[in-house]
XYZ file of C-alpha atoms in Angstrom:
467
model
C 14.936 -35.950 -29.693
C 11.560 -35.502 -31.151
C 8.921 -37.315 -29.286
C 5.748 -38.628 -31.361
C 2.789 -40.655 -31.099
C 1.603 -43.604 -33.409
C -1.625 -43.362 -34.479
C -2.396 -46.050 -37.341
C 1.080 -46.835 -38.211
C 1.791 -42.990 -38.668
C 3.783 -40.017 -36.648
C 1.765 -37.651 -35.074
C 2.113 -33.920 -33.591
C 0.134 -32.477 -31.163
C -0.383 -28.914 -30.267
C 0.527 -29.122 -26.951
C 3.056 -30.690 -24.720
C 3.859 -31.999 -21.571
C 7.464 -31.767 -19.237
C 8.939 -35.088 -18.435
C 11.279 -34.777 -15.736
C 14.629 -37.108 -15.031
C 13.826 -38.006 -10.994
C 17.780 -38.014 -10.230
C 18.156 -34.651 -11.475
C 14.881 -33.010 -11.506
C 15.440 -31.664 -15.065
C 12.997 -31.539 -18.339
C 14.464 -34.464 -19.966
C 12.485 -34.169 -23.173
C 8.663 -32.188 -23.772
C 6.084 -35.343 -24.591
C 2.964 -34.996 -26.904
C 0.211 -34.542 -25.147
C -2.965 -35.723 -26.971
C -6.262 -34.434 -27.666
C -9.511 -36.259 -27.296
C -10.015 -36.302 -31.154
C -6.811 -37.496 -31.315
C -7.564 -40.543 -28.906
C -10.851 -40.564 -31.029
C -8.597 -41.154 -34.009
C -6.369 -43.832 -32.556
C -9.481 -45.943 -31.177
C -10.753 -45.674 -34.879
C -7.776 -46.717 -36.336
C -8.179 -50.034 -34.211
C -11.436 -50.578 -34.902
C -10.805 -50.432 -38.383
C -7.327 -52.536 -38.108
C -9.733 -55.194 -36.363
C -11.202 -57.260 -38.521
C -8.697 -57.992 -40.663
C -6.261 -58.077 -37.823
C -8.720 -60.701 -35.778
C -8.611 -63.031 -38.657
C -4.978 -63.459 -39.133
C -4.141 -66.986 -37.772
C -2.938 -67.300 -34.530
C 0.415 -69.127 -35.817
C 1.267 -66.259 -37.606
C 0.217 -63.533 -35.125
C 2.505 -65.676 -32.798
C 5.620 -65.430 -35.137
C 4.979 -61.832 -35.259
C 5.644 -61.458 -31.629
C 8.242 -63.363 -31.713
C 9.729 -60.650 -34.016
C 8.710 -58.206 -32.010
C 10.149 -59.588 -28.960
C 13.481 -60.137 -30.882
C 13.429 -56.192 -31.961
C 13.093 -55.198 -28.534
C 15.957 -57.467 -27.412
C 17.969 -55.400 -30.679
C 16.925 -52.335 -29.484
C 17.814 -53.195 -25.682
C 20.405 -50.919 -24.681
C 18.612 -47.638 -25.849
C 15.444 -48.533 -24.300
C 17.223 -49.597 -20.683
C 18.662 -45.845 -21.233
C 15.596 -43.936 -21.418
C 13.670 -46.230 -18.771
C 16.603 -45.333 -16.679
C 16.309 -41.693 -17.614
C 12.826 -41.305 -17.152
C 12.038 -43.800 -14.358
C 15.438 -43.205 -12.134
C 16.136 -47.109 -11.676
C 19.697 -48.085 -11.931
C 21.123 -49.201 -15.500
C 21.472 -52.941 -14.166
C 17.838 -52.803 -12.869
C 16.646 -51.206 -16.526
C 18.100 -53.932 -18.482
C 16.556 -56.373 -15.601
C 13.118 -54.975 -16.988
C 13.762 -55.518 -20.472
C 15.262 -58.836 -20.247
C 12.218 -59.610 -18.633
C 9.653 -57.888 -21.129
C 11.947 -60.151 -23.769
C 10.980 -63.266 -22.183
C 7.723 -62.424 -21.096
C 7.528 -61.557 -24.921
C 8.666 -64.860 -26.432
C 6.674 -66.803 -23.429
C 3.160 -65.213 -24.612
C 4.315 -65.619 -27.956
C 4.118 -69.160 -27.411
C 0.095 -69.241 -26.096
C -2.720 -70.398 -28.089
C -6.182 -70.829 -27.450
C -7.428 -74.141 -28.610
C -10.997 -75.374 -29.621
C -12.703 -76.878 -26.904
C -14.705 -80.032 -27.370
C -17.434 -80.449 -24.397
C -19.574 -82.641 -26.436
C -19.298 -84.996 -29.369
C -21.670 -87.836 -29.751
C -25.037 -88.978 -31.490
C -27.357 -85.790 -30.255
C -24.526 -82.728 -30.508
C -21.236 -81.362 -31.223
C -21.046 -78.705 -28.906
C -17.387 -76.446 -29.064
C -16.201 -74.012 -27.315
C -14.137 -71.145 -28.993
C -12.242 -68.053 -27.889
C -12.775 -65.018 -29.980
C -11.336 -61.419 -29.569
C -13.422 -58.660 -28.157
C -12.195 -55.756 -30.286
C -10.360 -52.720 -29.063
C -8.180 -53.375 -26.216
C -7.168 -49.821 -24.200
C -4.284 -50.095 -21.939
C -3.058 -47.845 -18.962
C 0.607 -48.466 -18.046
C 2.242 -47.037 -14.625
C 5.027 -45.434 -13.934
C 7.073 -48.381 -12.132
C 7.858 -50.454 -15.094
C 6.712 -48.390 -18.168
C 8.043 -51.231 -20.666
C 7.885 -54.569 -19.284
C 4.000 -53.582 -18.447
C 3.253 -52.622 -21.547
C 4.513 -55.651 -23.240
C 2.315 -57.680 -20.368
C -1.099 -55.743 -21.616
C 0.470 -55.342 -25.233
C 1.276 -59.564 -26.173
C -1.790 -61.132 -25.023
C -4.122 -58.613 -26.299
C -2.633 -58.951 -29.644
C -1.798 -62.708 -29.716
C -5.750 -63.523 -28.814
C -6.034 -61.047 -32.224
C -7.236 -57.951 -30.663
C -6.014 -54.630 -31.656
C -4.799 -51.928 -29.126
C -4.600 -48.469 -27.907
C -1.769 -47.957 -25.331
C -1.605 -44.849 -23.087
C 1.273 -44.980 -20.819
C 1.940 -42.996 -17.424
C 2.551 -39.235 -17.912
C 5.537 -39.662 -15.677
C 7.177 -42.470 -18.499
C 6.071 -42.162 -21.673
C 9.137 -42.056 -23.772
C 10.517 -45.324 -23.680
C 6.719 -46.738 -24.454
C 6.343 -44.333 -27.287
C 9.923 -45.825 -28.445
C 8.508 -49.348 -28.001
C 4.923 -48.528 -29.831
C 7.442 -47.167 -32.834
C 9.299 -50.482 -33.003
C 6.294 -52.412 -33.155
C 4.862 -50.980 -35.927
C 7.447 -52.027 -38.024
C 5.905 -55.440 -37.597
C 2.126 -55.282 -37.265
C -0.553 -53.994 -39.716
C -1.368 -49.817 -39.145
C -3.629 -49.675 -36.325
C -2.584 -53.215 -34.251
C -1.203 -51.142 -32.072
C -1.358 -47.346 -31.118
C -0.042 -45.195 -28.409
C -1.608 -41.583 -26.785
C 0.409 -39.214 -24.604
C -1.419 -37.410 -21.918
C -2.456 -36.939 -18.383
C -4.689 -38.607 -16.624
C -7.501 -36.916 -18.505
C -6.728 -39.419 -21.628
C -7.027 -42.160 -19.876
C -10.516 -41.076 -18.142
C -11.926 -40.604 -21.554
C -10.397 -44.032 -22.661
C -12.116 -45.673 -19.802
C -15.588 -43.806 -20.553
C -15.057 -44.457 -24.504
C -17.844 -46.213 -26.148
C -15.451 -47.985 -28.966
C -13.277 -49.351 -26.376
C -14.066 -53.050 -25.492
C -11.721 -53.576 -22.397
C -9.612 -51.624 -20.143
C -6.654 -53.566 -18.783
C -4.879 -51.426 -16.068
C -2.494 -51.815 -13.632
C -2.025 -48.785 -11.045
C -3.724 -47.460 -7.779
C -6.678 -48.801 -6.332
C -8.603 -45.335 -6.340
C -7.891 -45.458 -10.047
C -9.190 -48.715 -10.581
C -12.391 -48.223 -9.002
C -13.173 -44.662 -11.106
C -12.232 -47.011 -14.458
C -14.418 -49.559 -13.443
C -17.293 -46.631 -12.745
C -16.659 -45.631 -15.978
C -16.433 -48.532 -17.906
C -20.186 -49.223 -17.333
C -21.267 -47.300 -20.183
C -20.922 -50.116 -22.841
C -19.920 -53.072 -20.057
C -16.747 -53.045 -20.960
C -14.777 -56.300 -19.748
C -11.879 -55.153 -17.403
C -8.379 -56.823 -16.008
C -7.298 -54.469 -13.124
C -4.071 -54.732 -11.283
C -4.115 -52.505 -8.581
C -2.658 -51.858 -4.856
C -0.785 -54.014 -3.061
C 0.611 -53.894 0.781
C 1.727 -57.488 1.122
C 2.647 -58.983 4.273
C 5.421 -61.567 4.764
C 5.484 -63.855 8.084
C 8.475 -65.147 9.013
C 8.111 -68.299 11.339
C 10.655 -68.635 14.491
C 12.083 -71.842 12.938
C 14.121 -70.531 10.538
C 17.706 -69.787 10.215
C 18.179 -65.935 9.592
C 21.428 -65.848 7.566
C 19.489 -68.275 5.049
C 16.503 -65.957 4.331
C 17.561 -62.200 5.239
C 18.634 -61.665 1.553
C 15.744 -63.451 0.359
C 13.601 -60.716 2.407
C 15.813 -57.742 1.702
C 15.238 -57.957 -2.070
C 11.791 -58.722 -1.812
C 11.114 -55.137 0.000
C 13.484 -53.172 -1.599
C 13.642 -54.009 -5.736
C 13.327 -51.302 -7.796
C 13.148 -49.025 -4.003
C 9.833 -50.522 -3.430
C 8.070 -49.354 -5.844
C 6.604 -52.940 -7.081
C 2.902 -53.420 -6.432
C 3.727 -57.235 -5.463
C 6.748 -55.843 -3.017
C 6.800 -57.187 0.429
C 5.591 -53.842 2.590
C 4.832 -55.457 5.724
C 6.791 -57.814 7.620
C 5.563 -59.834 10.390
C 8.820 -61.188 12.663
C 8.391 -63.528 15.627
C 9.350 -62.063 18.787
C 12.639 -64.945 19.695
C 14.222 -63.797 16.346
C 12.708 -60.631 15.919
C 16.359 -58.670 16.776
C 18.373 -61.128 14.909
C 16.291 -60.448 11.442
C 16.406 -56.566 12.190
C 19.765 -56.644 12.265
C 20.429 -58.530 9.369
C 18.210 -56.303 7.193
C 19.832 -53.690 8.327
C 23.038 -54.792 7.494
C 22.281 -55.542 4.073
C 21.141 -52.403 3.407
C 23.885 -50.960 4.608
C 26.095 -51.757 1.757
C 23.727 -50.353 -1.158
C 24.152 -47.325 -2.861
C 21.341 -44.843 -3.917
C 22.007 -42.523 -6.663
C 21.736 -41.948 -9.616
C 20.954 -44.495 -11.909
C 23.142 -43.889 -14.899
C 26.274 -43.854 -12.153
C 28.575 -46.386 -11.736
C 27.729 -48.875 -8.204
C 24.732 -47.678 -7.387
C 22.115 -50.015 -6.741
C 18.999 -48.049 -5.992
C 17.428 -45.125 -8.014
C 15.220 -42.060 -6.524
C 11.812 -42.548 -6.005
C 10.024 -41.758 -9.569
C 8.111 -38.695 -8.805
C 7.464 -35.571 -6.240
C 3.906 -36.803 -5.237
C 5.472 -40.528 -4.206
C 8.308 -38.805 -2.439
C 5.935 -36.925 -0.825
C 4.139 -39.387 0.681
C 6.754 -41.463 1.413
C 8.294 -38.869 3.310
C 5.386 -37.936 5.357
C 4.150 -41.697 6.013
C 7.849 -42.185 7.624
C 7.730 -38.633 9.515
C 4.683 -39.891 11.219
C 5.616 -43.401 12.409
C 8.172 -41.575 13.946
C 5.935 -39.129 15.376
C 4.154 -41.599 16.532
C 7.121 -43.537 18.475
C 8.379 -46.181 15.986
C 12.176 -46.997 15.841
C 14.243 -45.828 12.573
C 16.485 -48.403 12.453
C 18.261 -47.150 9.367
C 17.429 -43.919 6.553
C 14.204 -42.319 7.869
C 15.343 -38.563 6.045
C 15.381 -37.463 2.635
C 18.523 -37.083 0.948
C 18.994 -33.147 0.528
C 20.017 -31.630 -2.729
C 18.119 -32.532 -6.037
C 16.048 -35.359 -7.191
C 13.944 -37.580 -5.514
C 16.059 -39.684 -3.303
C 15.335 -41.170 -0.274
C 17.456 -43.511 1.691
C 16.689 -47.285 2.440
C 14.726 -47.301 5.832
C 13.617 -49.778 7.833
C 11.753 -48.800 10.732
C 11.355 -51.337 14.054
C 8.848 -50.720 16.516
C 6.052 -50.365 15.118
C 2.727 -52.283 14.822
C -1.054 -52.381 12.704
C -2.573 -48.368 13.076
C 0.082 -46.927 11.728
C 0.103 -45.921 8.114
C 3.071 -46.961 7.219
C 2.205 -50.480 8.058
C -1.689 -50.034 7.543
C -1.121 -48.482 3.908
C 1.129 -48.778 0.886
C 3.922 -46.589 1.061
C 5.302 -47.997 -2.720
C 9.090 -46.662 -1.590
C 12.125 -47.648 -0.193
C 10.647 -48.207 3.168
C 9.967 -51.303 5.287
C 8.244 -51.879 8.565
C 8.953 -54.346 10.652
C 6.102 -55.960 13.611
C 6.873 -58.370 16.273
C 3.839 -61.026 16.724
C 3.908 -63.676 19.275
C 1.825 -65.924 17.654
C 1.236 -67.154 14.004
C -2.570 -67.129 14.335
C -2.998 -63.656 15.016
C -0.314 -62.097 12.330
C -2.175 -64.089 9.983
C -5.617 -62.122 11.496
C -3.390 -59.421 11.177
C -2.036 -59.473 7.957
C -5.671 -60.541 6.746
C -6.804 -57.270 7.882
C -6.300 -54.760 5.008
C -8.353 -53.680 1.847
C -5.559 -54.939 -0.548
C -4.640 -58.472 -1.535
C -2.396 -59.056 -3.903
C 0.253 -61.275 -2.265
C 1.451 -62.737 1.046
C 4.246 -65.250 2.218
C 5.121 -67.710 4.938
C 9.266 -67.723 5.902
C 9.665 -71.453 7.574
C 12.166 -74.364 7.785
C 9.048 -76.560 7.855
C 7.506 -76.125 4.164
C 4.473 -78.328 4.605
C 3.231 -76.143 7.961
C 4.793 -73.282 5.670
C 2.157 -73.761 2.556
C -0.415 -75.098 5.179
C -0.015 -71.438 6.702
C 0.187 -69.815 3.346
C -3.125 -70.679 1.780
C -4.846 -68.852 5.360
C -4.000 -65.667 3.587
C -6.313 -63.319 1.699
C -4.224 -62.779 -1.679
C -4.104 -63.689 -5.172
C -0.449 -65.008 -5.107
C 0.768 -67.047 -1.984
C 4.760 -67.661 -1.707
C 6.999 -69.948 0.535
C 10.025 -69.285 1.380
C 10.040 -66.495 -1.674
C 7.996 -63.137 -2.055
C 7.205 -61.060 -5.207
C 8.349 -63.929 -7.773
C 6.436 -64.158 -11.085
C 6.904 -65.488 -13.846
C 5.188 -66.115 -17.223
C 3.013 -68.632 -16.990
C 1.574 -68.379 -13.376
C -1.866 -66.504 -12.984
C -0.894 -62.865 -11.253
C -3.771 -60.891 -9.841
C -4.973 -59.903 -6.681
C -8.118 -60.228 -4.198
C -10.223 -57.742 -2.421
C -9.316 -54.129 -3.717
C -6.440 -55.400 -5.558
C -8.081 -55.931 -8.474
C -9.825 -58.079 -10.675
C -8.936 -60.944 -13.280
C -5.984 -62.452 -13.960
C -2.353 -61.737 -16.077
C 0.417 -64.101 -17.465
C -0.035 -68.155 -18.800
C -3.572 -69.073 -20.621
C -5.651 -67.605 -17.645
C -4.579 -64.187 -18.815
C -4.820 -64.628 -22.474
C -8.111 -65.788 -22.374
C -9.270 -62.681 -20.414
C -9.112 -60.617 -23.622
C -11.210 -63.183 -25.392
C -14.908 -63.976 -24.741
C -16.973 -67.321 -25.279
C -18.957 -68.517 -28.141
C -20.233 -71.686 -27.574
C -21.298 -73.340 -30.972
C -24.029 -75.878 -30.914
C -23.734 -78.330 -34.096
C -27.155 -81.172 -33.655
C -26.296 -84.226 -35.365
């Protein structure tokens, strides 16, 4: 198949390419475009021009059109769960998870609008507040979910009547360059664009003087070289970044009831979820009894390939993650921890690396101290609730944290001591559309989902009217 970009509602070529490889196999699975600067010169400009008239559309029919666009990607579901499975190794079930929810995260946004507000109306003033767009919107997708994160940077962008450039991961481009081709068979040329490339392209996107906002979700380092670069014309910025969320689990609780509850919090889509539990704080009287069921669990998954019948967990995505989650794992053990299940790559080809959970082990290790974004979870004994609090406090990132109790009241009591954007009970890693997402510390900045995130790609004009 012949791969293309969509730069103002047209197909484009590109000199030069760029290998995608299939993680299960380690095969080319198709040669992407890879884009020049001009050409991400071209695609900002057909934004900018696509702007103003796209900006003054009204919001009820910009909202019908992505409902339309929502129900084309529902249409189109089955191809686009293929390639995401292809490219991204995640099992067929867990692909069609991640459109399913890109559908309905569609159709939610679709549903947003950003009312007048009134602060003042009496015999001096009239004094409203209004919510305009900013301009050109760039987005920079990951590899993780390459379509359901697009259509979170995509819908609000466009719904508060921005237009948008979209540069997805170099590791998953084709199933965003399928979803940038649907869509502009319902917006205006230029709503909505899409450039291949390395990380290069999205460097120059950050640094580019017609861009108005960045919204990116990846890697902390990342974020923090976008938001260096984004000084040149202020741009405004959402960024989604790292995550290495703890979970405490309180000695009250009744293991059976909450070890699948943990389980699938650490271990969808083999961990590579920025919101994914990756630390787990146990109390010492039940701290055997939750090993054991985790490891039980895990026991009857499959890892494989995707596309395969049964098999539950896909390869890690890429050579530098398996990398590092190889080497993070080799030194816990080094360093004394307890494999309690996995712990070895899987020989032969692709990526794949077994569930692991790994006992005995505390803070000052890596793989508890940073994100290992794989199919790997540590698990540290505390003795009391107080100090894995300290201790789960203690880290750069903050993006979410939970509290596991039979007492919900202590439970959200407890929760709220945490340093993270999102705080769960009794639950880990559950979003949905219209709850605020972002993180704390260096796990980013603003907000996603509901009318908190829409109005982050709007700014304020406050109109005076004297009476």
């Amino acid at each position: 198949m012949n791969y293309q970009m969509i730069i103002d509602g047209k197909a484009v070529d590109t000199h030069q390419s760029f290998a995608v490889i299939n993680p299960a196999t380690e095969e080319i699975l198709a040669e992407c475009p890879a884009a020049s600067v001009e050409q991400l010169n071209a695609a900002v400009a057909a934004a900018r021009q696509a702007f103003p008239a796209w900006s003054q559309v009204p919001e009820s029919e910009r909202q019908q059109k992505l409902h339309a666009f929502a129900d084309l990607l529902e249409s189109n579901m089955q191809e686009l769960a293929q390639l995401i499975t292809l490219e991204q190794g995640k099992s067929l079930d867990g692909a069609l998870f991640e459109m399913g929810g890109a559908i309905a995260w569609g159709h939610a946004t679709a549903e947003l609008s950003l009312p007048v507000e009134v602060i003042q109306d009496d015999e001096q003033a009239r004094i409203e507040v209004h919510r305009k767009p900013l301009g050109v919107v760039g987005s920079i997708t990951p590899w993780n979910f390459p379509v359901m994160i697009a259509i979170w940077h995509i819908m609000p962008a466009i719904l508060a009547g921005n237009t948008v450039v979209i540069k997805p991961s170099e590791m998953t481009p084709l199933s965003t360059l399928k979803l940038v081709e649907l869509a502009n068979t319902i917006f205006p040329a230029g709503v909505l664009n899409v450039v291949t490339g390395d990380g290069a392209i999205g460097a120059a996107m950050a640094d580019h003087p017609d861009i108005n906002k960045i919204v990116f979700t990846g890697s902390s380092p990342t974020g923090k070289r976008i938001m260096a670069s984004a000084a040149g014309n202020l741009k405004r910025l959402t960024l989604e970044l790292g995550g290495n969320d703890a979970a405490i689990v309180l000695p009250d609780v009744n293991v059976a009831d909450i070890a699948e509850g943990l389980f699938g919090a650490a271990f969808f889509n083999s961990g590579q979820v920025c919101g994914a539990l990756k630390r787990l704080y146990v109390h010492e009287d039940i701290y055997d009894e939750v090993c054991a069921a985790l490891v039980d669990i895990a026991k009857t998954k499959t890892v494989g390939n995707g596309l395969d019948e049964g098999v539950d967990y896909g390869p890690i995505q890429n050579r530098k993650q398996f990398e590092r989650v190889c080497e993070l794992v080799a030194e816990a053990k080094e360093l004394g921890a307890d494999v309690l299940l996995g712990g070895e790559p899987t020989a032969g080809k692709g990526y794949f690396f077994p569930l692991t959970i790994v006992g005995g082990i505390s803070d000052g290790t890596r793989l508890v101290d940073e994100e290992p974004f794989g199919p790997v979870l540590p698990i540290i004994k505390y003795q009391d609730v107080n100090d894995a609090i300290a201790r789960a406090n203690d880290n750069p990132n903050g993006l979410g944290g939970s509290i596991w109790s039979a007492d919900t009241a202590k439970a959200k009591q407890l929760a709220m001591q945490l340093e993270c954007g999102t705080a769960w009970v009794n639950n880990h890693a559950a979003i949905q559309p219209n709850m605020p997402f972002g993180g704390v510390k260096e796990s980013g900045i603003g907000v996603e989902f509901g009318p908190e995130g829409l109005k982050e790609f709007t700014a304020i004009q406050a109109v005076s009217l004297p009476k």
